[in-house]
Amino acid sequence: MTTSTVTTTSWAKDDEPSGPTLADLYALHRLSLTRLATALLGDQGNAEDAVQDAFVRLWHSHRGRTDMLDNPLSYLRTAVVNNARSIMRRHKTAREHPPFFLPPAESAEEEALPRVHREVLEAVKQLPERQREVLVLRYWADMSEADIAATTGISRGTVKSTSSRGLRSVARTLRERGQL
């Protein structure tokens, strides 16, 4: 690990901070603190939250005055480790005590689409790749047969036959499921 020097700002008034500012500490140490938290948590998002919380806590507890601390980096490291521990405890508790009263919920996509549309999408997902591509480009992207041929690199006749086979397959799947 390389050592960085912190530039200090000299202030005109005696009551202003004389050491590194919170912005200086953030610029110099945010990445190394995030790496530390990621190593502890194994998750980038939670690691970034732990680091941000440490800086926010420093700001609130010392009004951003880093000169009030003997070693601000040590304070931040300790805060990041403590935040990571808290996150791990919350996750462990959540795993050990899953809520028993929550009904199974559908995803936002499933809730937004009517059931018939979801059935069609499921049938399309089961198609071979080329048929799926052609149908999606034709009916969702509203592309012409010529545009589909140019986009996929197949002939216009192949687009027609692939589209026809794909539509028959989707209709057959929906009939089997009682949707048609």
GROMACS .gro file of C-alpha atoms in nm:
model
  180
    1MET     CA    1   0.000   0.000   0.000
    2THR     CA    2   0.138   0.340  -0.087
    3THR     CA    3   0.134   0.629   0.150
    4SER     CA    4  -0.035   0.950   0.045
    5THR     CA    5   0.038   1.291   0.178
    6VAL     CA    6  -0.247   1.515   0.277
    7THR     CA    7  -0.232   1.877   0.184
    8THR     CA    8  -0.339   2.102   0.463
    9THR     CA    9  -0.522   2.424   0.426
   10SER     CA   10  -0.414   2.717   0.638
   11TRP     CA   11  -0.708   2.925   0.746
   12ALA     CA   12  -0.716   3.291   0.825
   13LYS     CA   13  -0.903   3.250   1.152
   14ASP     CA   14  -0.782   3.058   1.455
   15ASP     CA   15  -1.114   2.874   1.492
   16GLU     CA   16  -1.095   2.719   1.145
   17PRO     CA   17  -0.948   2.368   1.100
   18SER     CA   18  -0.574   2.348   1.035
   19GLY     CA   19  -0.550   1.981   0.933
   20PRO     CA   20  -0.682   1.791   0.637
   21THR     CA   21  -1.042   1.862   0.552
   22LEU     CA   22  -1.309   1.597   0.536
   23ALA     CA   23  -1.307   1.638   0.157
   24ASP     CA   24  -0.931   1.573   0.154
   25LEU     CA   25  -0.976   1.256   0.360
   26TYR     CA   26  -1.257   1.141   0.135
   27ALA     CA   27  -1.058   1.198  -0.183
   28LEU     CA   28  -0.749   1.024  -0.048
   29HIS     CA   29  -0.895   0.730   0.142
   30ARG     CA   30  -1.241   0.651   0.006
   31LEU     CA   31  -1.115   0.381  -0.231
   32SER     CA   32  -0.893   0.204   0.022
   33LEU     CA   33  -1.170   0.213   0.282
   34THR     CA   34  -1.417   0.076   0.027
   35ARG     CA   35  -1.173  -0.206  -0.057
   36LEU     CA   36  -1.147  -0.284   0.314
   37ALA     CA   37  -1.525  -0.294   0.354
   38THR     CA   38  -1.565  -0.502   0.037
   39ALA     CA   39  -1.316  -0.755   0.171
   40LEU     CA   40  -1.514  -0.775   0.495
   41LEU     CA   41  -1.861  -0.784   0.340
   42GLY     CA   42  -1.808  -0.936  -0.001
   43ASP     CA   43  -2.053  -0.687  -0.151
   44GLN     CA   44  -1.962  -0.360  -0.322
   45GLY     CA   45  -2.293  -0.184  -0.252
   46ASN     CA   46  -2.292  -0.256   0.120
   47ALA     CA   47  -1.923  -0.167   0.136
   48GLU     CA   48  -1.989   0.174  -0.016
   49ASP     CA   49  -2.271   0.227   0.233
   50ALA     CA   50  -2.041   0.141   0.523
   51VAL     CA   51  -1.780   0.392   0.404
   52GLN     CA   52  -2.035   0.666   0.343
   53ASP     CA   53  -2.183   0.612   0.688
   54ALA     CA   54  -1.838   0.646   0.843
   55PHE     CA   55  -1.780   0.981   0.672
   56VAL     CA   56  -2.128   1.103   0.762
   57ARG     CA   57  -2.075   1.003   1.124
   58LEU     CA   58  -1.743   1.187   1.129
   59TRP     CA   59  -1.915   1.493   0.989
   60HIS     CA   60  -2.196   1.483   1.245
   61SER     CA   61  -1.991   1.393   1.550
   62HIS     CA   62  -1.708   1.639   1.490
   63ARG     CA   63  -1.884   1.894   1.268
   64GLY     CA   64  -1.639   1.807   0.992
   65ARG     CA   65  -1.342   1.913   1.207
   66THR     CA   66  -1.083   1.644   1.143
   67ASP     CA   67  -0.822   1.839   1.337
   68MET     CA   68  -1.008   1.742   1.656
   69LEU     CA   69  -0.891   1.381   1.605
   70ASP     CA   70  -0.539   1.251   1.666
   71ASN     CA   71  -0.564   1.016   1.366
   72PRO     CA   72  -0.869   1.074   1.142
   73LEU     CA   73  -0.781   0.782   0.912
   74SER     CA   74  -0.770   0.545   1.209
   75TYR     CA   75  -1.109   0.679   1.321
   76LEU     CA   76  -1.251   0.618   0.973
   77ARG     CA   77  -1.106   0.266   0.951
   78THR     CA   78  -1.256   0.176   1.287
   79ALA     CA   79  -1.591   0.323   1.184
   80VAL     CA   80  -1.588   0.128   0.855
   81VAL     CA   81  -1.508  -0.199   1.035
   82ASN     CA   82  -1.783  -0.132   1.291
   83ASN     CA   83  -2.031  -0.047   1.013
   84ALA     CA   84  -1.937  -0.366   0.829
   85ARG     CA   85  -1.993  -0.567   1.146
   86SER     CA   86  -2.335  -0.408   1.190
   87ILE     CA   87  -2.428  -0.490   0.833
   88MET     CA   88  -2.315  -0.851   0.878
   89ARG     CA   89  -2.519  -0.880   1.199
   90ARG     CA   90  -2.830  -0.744   1.026
   91HIS     CA   91  -2.787  -0.988   0.738
   92LYS     CA   92  -2.731  -1.279   0.976
   93THR     CA   93  -3.041  -1.189   1.175
   94ALA     CA   94  -3.245  -1.155   0.858
   95ARG     CA   95  -3.129  -1.499   0.740
   96GLU     CA   96  -3.196  -1.664   1.075
   97HIS     CA   97  -3.538  -1.506   1.127
   98PRO     CA   98  -3.719  -1.478   0.796
   99PRO     CA   99  -4.056  -1.310   0.828
  100PHE     CA  100  -4.326  -1.576   0.834
  101PHE     CA  101  -4.617  -1.346   0.758
  102LEU     CA  102  -4.516  -1.215   0.415
  103PRO     CA  103  -4.706  -1.368   0.125
  104PRO     CA  104  -4.501  -1.462  -0.180
  105ALA     CA  105  -4.480  -1.152  -0.395
  106GLU     CA  106  -4.452  -1.129  -0.769
  107SER     CA  107  -4.186  -0.916  -0.926
  108ALA     CA  108  -4.272  -0.566  -1.044
  109GLU     CA  109  -4.270  -0.687  -1.405
  110GLU     CA  110  -4.516  -0.963  -1.323
  111GLU     CA  111  -4.748  -0.725  -1.143
  112ALA     CA  112  -4.737  -0.471  -1.426
  113LEU     CA  113  -4.831  -0.719  -1.700
  114PRO     CA  114  -5.167  -0.893  -1.724
  115ARG     CA  115  -5.149  -1.270  -1.686
  116VAL     CA  116  -5.218  -1.331  -2.058
  117HIS     CA  117  -4.918  -1.118  -2.156
  118ARG     CA  118  -4.697  -1.302  -1.907
  119GLU     CA  119  -4.804  -1.634  -2.060
  120VAL     CA  120  -4.713  -1.507  -2.407
  121LEU     CA  121  -4.373  -1.389  -2.283
  122GLU     CA  122  -4.309  -1.727  -2.121
  123ALA     CA  123  -4.400  -1.903  -2.446
  124VAL     CA  124  -4.165  -1.673  -2.641
  125LYS     CA  125  -3.882  -1.740  -2.393
  126GLN     CA  126  -3.908  -2.112  -2.470
  127LEU     CA  127  -3.851  -2.061  -2.844
  128PRO     CA  128  -3.516  -2.130  -3.008
  129GLU     CA  129  -3.294  -1.822  -3.017
  130ARG     CA  130  -3.348  -1.729  -3.383
  131GLN     CA  131  -3.728  -1.760  -3.362
  132ARG     CA  132  -3.730  -1.556  -3.043
  133GLU     CA  133  -3.515  -1.283  -3.200
  134VAL     CA  134  -3.732  -1.261  -3.511
  135LEU     CA  135  -4.060  -1.244  -3.317
  136VAL     CA  136  -3.927  -0.986  -3.073
  137LEU     CA  137  -3.793  -0.768  -3.352
  138ARG     CA  138  -4.114  -0.804  -3.553
  139TYR     CA  139  -4.381  -0.760  -3.286
  140TRP     CA  140  -4.210  -0.572  -3.000
  141ALA     CA  141  -3.966  -0.357  -3.197
  142ASP     CA  142  -4.215  -0.326  -3.488
  143MET     CA  143  -3.946  -0.382  -3.750
  144SER     CA  144  -4.015  -0.479  -4.111
  145GLU     CA  145  -3.902  -0.811  -4.256
  146ALA     CA  146  -3.629  -0.632  -4.452
  147ASP     CA  147  -3.502  -0.455  -4.139
  148ILE     CA  148  -3.504  -0.781  -3.943
  149ALA     CA  149  -3.310  -0.952  -4.223
  150ALA     CA  150  -3.049  -0.675  -4.220
  151THR     CA  151  -3.025  -0.674  -3.840
  152THR     CA  152  -2.992  -1.050  -3.795
  153GLY     CA  153  -2.793  -1.121  -4.111
  154ILE     CA  154  -3.044  -1.369  -4.254
  155SER     CA  155  -3.246  -1.354  -4.576
  156ARG     CA  156  -3.593  -1.205  -4.592
  157GLY     CA  157  -3.738  -1.548  -4.679
  158THR     CA  158  -3.575  -1.695  -4.370
  159VAL     CA  159  -3.728  -1.415  -4.163
  160LYS     CA  160  -4.074  -1.505  -4.298
  161SER     CA  161  -4.039  -1.878  -4.237
  162THR     CA  162  -3.879  -1.832  -3.894
  163SER     CA  163  -4.154  -1.591  -3.792
  164SER     CA  164  -4.422  -1.834  -3.909
  165ARG     CA  165  -4.268  -2.127  -3.721
  166GLY     CA  166  -4.224  -1.915  -3.409
  167LEU     CA  167  -4.585  -1.796  -3.412
  168ARG     CA  168  -4.712  -2.154  -3.456
  169SER     CA  169  -4.497  -2.269  -3.166
  170VAL     CA  170  -4.621  -1.987  -2.938
  171ALA     CA  171  -4.983  -2.063  -3.032
  172ARG     CA  172  -4.931  -2.435  -2.964
  173THR     CA  173  -4.776  -2.358  -2.621
  174LEU     CA  174  -5.061  -2.123  -2.528
  175ARG     CA  175  -5.321  -2.383  -2.637
  176GLU     CA  176  -5.150  -2.646  -2.423
  177ARG     CA  177  -5.170  -2.413  -2.126
  178GLY     CA  178  -5.534  -2.334  -2.195
  179GLN     CA  179  -5.468  -1.971  -2.288
  180LEU     CA  180  -5.612  -1.995  -2.644
   0.00000   0.00000   0.00000
